CSV table of C-alpha atoms and ligand atoms in Angstrom, one decimal:
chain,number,residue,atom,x,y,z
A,4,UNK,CA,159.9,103.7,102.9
A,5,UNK,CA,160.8,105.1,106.5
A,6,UNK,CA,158.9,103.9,109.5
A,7,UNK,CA,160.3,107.3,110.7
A,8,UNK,CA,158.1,109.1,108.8
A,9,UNK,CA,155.3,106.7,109.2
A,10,UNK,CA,155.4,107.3,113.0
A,11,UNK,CA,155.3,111.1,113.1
A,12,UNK,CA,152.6,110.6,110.1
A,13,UNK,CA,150.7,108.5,112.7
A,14,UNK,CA,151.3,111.2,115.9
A,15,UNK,CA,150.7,114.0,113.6
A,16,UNK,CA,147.0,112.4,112.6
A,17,UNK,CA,146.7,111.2,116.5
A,18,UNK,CA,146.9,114.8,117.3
A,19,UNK,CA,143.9,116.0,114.9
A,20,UNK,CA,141.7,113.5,116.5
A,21,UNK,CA,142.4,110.4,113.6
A,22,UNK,CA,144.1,106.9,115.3
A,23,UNK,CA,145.6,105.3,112.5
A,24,UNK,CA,146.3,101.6,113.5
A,25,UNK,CA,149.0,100.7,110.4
A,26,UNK,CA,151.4,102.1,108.4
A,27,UNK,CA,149.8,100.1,106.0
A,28,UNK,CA,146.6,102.4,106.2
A,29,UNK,CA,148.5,105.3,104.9
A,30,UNK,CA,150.1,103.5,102.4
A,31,UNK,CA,147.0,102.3,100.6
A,32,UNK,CA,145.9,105.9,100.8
A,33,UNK,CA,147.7,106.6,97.5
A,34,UNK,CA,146.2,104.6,95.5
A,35,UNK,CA,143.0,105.3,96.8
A,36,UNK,CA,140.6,106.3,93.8
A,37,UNK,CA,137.3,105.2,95.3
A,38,UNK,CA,135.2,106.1,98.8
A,39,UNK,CA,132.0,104.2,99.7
A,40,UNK,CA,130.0,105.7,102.9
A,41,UNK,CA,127.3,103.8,104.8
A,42,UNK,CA,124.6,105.6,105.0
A,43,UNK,CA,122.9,104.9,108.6
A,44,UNK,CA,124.7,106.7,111.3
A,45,UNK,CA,127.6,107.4,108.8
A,46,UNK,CA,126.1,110.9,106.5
A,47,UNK,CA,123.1,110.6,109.0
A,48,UNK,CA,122.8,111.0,112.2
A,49,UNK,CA,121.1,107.5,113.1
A,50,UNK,CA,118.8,108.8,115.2
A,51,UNK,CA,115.7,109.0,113.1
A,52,UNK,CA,112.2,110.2,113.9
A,53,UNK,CA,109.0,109.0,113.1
A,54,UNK,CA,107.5,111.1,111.0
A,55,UNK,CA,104.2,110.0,108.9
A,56,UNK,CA,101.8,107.8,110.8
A,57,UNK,CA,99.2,106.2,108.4
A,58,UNK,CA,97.0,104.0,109.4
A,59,UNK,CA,94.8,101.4,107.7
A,60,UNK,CA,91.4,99.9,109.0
A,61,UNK,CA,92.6,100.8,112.4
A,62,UNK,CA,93.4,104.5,114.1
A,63,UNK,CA,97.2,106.2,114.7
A,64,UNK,CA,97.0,104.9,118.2
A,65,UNK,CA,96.6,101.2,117.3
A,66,UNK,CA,98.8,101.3,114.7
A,67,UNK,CA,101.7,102.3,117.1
A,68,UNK,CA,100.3,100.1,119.7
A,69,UNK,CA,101.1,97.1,117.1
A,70,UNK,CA,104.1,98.2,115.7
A,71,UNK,CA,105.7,99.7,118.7
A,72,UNK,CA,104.7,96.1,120.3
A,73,UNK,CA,106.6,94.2,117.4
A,74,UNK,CA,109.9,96.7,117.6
A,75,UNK,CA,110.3,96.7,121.2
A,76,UNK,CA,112.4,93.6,121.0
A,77,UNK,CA,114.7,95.1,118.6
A,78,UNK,CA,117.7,97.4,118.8
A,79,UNK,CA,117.8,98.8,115.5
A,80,UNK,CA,117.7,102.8,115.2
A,81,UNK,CA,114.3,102.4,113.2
A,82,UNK,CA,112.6,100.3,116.0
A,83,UNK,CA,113.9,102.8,118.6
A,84,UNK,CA,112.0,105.7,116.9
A,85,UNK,CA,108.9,103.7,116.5
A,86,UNK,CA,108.6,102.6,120.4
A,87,UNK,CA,109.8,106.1,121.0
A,88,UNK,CA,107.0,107.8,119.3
A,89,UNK,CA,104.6,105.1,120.9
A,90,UNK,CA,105.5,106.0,124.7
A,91,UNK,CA,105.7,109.2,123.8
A,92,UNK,CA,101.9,109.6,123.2
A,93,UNK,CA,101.2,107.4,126.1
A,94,UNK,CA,100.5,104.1,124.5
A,95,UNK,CA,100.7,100.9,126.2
A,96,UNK,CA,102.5,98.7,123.5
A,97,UNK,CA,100.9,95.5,122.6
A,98,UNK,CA,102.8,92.2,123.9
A,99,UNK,CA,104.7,90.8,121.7
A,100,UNK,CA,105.1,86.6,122.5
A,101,UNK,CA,107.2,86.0,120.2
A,102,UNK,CA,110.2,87.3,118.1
A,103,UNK,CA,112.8,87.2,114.7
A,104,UNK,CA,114.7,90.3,113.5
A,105,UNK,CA,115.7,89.8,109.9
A,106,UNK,CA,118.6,92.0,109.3
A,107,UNK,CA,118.0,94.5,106.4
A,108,UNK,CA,114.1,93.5,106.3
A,109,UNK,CA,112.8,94.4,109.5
A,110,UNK,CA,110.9,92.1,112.4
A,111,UNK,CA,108.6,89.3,112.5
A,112,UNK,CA,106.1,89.1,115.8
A,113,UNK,CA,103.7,87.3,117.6
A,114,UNK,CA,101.2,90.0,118.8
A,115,UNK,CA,97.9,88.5,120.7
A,116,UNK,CA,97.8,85.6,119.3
A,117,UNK,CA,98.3,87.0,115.8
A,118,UNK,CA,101.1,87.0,113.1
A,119,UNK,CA,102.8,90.3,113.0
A,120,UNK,CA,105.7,92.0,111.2
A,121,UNK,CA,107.2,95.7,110.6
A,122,UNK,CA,109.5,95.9,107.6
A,123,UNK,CA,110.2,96.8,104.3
A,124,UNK,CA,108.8,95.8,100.9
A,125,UNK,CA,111.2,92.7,100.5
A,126,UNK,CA,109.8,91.0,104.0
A,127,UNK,CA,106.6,91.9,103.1
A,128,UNK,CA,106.8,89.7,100.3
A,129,UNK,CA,108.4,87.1,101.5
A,130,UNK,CA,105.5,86.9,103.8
A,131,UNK,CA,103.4,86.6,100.6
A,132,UNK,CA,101.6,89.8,102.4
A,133,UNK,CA,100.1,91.8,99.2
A,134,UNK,CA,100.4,95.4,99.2
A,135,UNK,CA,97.4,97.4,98.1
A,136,UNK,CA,97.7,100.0,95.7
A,137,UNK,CA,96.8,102.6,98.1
A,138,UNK,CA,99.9,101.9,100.7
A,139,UNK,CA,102.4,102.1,98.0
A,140,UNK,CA,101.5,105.2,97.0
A,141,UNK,CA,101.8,106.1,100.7
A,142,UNK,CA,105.3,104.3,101.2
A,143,UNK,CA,106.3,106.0,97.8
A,144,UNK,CA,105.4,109.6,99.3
A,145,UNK,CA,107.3,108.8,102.0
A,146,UNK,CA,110.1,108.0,100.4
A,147,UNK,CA,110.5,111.0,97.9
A,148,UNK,CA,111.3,112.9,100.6
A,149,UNK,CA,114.0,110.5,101.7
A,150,UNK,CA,112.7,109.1,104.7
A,151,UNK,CA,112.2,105.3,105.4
A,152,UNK,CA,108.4,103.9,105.2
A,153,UNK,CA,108.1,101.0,107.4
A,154,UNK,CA,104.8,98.4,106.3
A,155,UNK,CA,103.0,97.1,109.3
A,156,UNK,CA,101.1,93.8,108.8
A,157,UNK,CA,98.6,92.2,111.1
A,158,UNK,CA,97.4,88.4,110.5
A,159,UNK,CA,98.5,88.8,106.8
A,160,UNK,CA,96.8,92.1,106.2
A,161,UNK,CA,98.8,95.9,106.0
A,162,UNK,CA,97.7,97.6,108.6
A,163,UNK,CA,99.5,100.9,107.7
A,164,UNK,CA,102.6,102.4,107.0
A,165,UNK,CA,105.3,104.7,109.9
A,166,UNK,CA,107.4,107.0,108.1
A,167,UNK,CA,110.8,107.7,109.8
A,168,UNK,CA,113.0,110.2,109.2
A,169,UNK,CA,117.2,110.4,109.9
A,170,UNK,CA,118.8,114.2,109.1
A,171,UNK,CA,121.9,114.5,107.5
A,172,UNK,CA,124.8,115.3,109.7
A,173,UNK,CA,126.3,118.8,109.5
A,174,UNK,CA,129.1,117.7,107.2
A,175,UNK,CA,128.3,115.2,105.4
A,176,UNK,CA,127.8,117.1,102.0
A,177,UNK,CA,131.0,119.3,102.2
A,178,UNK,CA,133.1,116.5,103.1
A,179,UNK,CA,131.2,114.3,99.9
A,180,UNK,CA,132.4,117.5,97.8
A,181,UNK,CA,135.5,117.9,99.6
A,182,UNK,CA,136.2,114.2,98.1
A,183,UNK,CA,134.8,115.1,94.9
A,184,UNK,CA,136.7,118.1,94.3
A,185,UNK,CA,139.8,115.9,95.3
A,186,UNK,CA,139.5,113.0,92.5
A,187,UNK,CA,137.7,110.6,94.6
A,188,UNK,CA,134.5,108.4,93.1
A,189,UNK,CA,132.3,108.6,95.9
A,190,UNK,CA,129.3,106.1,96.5
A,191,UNK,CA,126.9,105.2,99.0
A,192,UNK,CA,125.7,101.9,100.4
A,193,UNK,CA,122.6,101.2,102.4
A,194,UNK,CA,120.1,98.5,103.3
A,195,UNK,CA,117.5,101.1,102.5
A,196,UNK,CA,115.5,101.1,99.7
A,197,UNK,CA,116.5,102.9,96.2
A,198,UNK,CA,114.0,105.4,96.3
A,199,UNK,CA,115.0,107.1,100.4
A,200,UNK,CA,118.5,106.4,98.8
A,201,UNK,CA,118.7,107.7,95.7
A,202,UNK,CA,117.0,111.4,97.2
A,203,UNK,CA,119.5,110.8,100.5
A,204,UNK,CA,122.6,110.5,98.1
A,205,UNK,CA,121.0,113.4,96.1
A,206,UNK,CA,121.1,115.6,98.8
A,207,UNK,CA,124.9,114.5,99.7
A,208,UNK,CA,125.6,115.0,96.4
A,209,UNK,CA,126.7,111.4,95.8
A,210,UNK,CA,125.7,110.1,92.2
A,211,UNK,CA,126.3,106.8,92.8
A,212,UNK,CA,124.2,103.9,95.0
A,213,UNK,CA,124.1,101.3,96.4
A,214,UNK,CA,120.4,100.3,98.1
A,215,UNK,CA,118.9,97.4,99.1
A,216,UNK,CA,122.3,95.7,100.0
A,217,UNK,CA,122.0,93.0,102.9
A,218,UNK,CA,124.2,93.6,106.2
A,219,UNK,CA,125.9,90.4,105.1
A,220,UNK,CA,126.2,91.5,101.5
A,221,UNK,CA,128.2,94.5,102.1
A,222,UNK,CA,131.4,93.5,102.2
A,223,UNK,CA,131.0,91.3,99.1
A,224,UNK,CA,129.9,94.4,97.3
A,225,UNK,CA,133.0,96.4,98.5
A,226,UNK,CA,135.1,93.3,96.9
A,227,UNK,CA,132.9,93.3,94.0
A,228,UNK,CA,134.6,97.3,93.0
A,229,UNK,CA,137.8,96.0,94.2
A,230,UNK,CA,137.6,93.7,91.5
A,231,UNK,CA,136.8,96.3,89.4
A,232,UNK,CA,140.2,97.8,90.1
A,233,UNK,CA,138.8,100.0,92.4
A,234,UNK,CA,141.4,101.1,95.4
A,235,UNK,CA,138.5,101.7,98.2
A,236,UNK,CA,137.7,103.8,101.2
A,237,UNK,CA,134.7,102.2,103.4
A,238,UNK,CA,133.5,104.6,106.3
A,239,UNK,CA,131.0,103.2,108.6
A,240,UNK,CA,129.7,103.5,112.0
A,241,UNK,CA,130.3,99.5,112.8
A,242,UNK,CA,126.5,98.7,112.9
A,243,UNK,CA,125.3,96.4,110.0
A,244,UNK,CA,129.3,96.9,108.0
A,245,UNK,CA,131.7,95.6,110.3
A,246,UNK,CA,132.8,93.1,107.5
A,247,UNK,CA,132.7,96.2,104.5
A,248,UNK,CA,134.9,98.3,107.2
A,249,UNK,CA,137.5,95.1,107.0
A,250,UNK,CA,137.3,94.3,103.4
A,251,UNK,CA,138.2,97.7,101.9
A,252,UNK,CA,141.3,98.8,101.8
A,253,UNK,CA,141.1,101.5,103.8
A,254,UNK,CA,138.5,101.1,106.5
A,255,UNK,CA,137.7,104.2,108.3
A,256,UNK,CA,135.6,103.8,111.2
A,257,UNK,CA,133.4,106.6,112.9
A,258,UNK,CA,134.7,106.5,116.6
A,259,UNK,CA,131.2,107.5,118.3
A,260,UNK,CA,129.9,104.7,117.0
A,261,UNK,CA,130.2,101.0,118.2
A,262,UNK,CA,133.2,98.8,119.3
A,263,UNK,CA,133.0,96.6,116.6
A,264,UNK,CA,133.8,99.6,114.5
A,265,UNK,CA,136.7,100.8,116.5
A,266,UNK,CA,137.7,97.2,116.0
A,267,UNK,CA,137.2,96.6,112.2
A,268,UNK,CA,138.9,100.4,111.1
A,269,UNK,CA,142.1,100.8,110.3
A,270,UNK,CA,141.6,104.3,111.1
A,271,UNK,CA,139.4,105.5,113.9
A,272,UNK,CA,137.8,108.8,113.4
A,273,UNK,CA,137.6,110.1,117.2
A,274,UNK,CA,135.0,112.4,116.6
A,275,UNK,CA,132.1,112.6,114.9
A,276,UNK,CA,132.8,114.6,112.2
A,277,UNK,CA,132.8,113.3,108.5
A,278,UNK,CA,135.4,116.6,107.7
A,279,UNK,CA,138.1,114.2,109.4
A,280,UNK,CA,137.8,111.7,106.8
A,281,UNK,CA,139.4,114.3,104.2
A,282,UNK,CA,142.0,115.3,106.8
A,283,UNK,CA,143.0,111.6,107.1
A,284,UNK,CA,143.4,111.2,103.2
A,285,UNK,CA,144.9,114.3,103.0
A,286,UNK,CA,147.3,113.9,105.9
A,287,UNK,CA,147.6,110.0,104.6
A,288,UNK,CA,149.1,111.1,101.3
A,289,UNK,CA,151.2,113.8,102.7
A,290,UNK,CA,153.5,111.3,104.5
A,291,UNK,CA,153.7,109.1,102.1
A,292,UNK,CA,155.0,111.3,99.8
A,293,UNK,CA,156.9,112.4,102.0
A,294,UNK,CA,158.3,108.4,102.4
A,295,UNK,CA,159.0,108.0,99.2
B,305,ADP,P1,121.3,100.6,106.7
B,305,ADP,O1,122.2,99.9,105.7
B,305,ADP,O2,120.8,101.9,106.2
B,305,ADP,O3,122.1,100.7,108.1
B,305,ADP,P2,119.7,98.2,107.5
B,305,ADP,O4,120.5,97.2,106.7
B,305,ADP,O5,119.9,98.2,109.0
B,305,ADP,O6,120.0,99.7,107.0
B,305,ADP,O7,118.2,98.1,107.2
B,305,ADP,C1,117.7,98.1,105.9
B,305,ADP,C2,116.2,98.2,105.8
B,305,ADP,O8,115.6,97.1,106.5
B,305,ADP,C3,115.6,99.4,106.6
B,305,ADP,O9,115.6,100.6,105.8
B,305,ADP,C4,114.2,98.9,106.9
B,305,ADP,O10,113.4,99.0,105.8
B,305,ADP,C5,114.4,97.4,107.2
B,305,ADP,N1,114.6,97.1,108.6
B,305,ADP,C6,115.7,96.7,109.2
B,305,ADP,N2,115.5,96.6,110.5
B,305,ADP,C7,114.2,97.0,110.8
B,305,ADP,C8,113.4,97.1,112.0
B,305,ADP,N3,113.8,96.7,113.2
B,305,ADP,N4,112.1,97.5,111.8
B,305,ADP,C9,111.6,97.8,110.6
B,305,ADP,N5,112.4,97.8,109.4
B,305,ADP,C10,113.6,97.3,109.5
B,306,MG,MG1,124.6,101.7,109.3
């Protein structure tokens, strides 16, 4: 191999807006039959929207009073839409005394006195919080047309359902075919449920999922195709898949998104643009073959 070749290879990919940390990064390029995508903030945008507010045994307004109240406390893109959408109609949110983010479930709460939580099915039963017929049906609306249904609970009763929404970024489904087209398996992973997946990675064009996977089980699923005999590409934004973005053999982090990212990536995508993860595979293999 020449590191001379390696070196331009790196300047050349510096130039089109990819840092590429290792030499080692291109070289596992070749093998490379496999690339797995977060889904939050990596083919969306992470900025999502509430969309469906549907309240039960109390009106819209209280229902975001409470669950703006609960998400306040927490950073995540989800919360930030709901306490959005709350202030946004002028809502005072409801004090929240105390607080627990579980990642990949959603947020526990003390609100007036009262046992609180926003999340998703799995907290909910955890909590041992039943979910009426009625407010599945709603969540499963929700979630046919990909968007995220969050359950509200108040003193162990639903008290409705938020639906939030995150658009696709602009490339995300011609760099998926892009991939495609070139050999590549491509997959997704999320924290989100199967069903806002499965329509998510429908619209990407990606056939295969991965939902319902824990922050902190992430990486082990990225070892779990390695095992496989899988030669993987993770791209993530650095939120939640940190670890994943280490663990794979090629981790391609998106640049706008957090230090940790920029951190965990072998290569750093400068801008947001999922395009530039083909141009780094393609420019990858060029100088490698080029090496050899
Ligand atoms: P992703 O893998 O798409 O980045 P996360 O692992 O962060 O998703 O979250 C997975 C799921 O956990 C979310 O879709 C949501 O149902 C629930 N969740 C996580 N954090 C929150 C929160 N602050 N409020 C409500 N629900 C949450
Ligand atoms: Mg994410």
């Amino acid at each position: 191999a020449s590191p001379t070749a390696i070196t331009v290879g790196i300047g050349r990919a510096a130039e089109l807006g990819v840092l590429v940390k290792s030499g080692e990064a291109l070289e596992a390029s070749e093998k490379l039959n496999t690339v797995v995508f977060d889904k939050t903030g990596t083919l969306t945008v992470g900025r999502p929207e509430v969309t469906d507010i549907l309240p039960f045994g109390v009106d819209e307004r209280e229902l975001l009073r409470i669950a703006g109240g609960i998400e306040a406390n927490s950073e995540h893109p989800l919360a930030e839409a709901v306490v959005r959408k709350a202030r946004s109609e002028g809502i005072d949110l409801a004090e929240a005394t105390s607080f627990e983010a579980l990642g990949g479930k959603g947020v526990l709460a003390e609100i007036e006195g009262r046992d609180a939580a926003v999340g998703n099915r799995i907290l909910l039963r955890e909590l041992g919080i039943e979910v009426p017929e009625g407010t599945e049906a709603a969540a499963l609306r929700i979630e046919e047309e990909g968007k995220t249904a969050l359950l509200v609970a108040l003193a162990g009763r639903i008290v409705g359902v938020v639906g939030v929404a995150d658009a696709l970024k602009k490339n995300s489904v011609e760099a998926v075919g892009r991939l495609k087209a070139m050999g590549f398996e491509v997959l997704m992973i999320t924290g989100d449920n199967p069903s806002t997946a499965g329509i998510v990675a429908k619209e990407t064009g990606i056939e295969r999922v991965l939902a319902e996977v824990l922050p902190s089980e992430k990486a082990r699923e990225i070892k779990r195709l390695q095992d496989e005999g899988e030669v993987v590409a993770f791209v993530g934004d650095g939120i939640n898949d940190a670890p994943a973005l280490a663990q794979a053999d090629v981790g391609i982090a998106i640049g706008s998104g957090t230090d940790v990212a920029i951190e965990s990536g072998e290569i750093v995508l400068i801008r947001d643009d999922l395009l530039d993860v083909v141009a780094a595979i393609e420019l990858s293999r060029k100088v490698i073959g080029r090496v050899k």
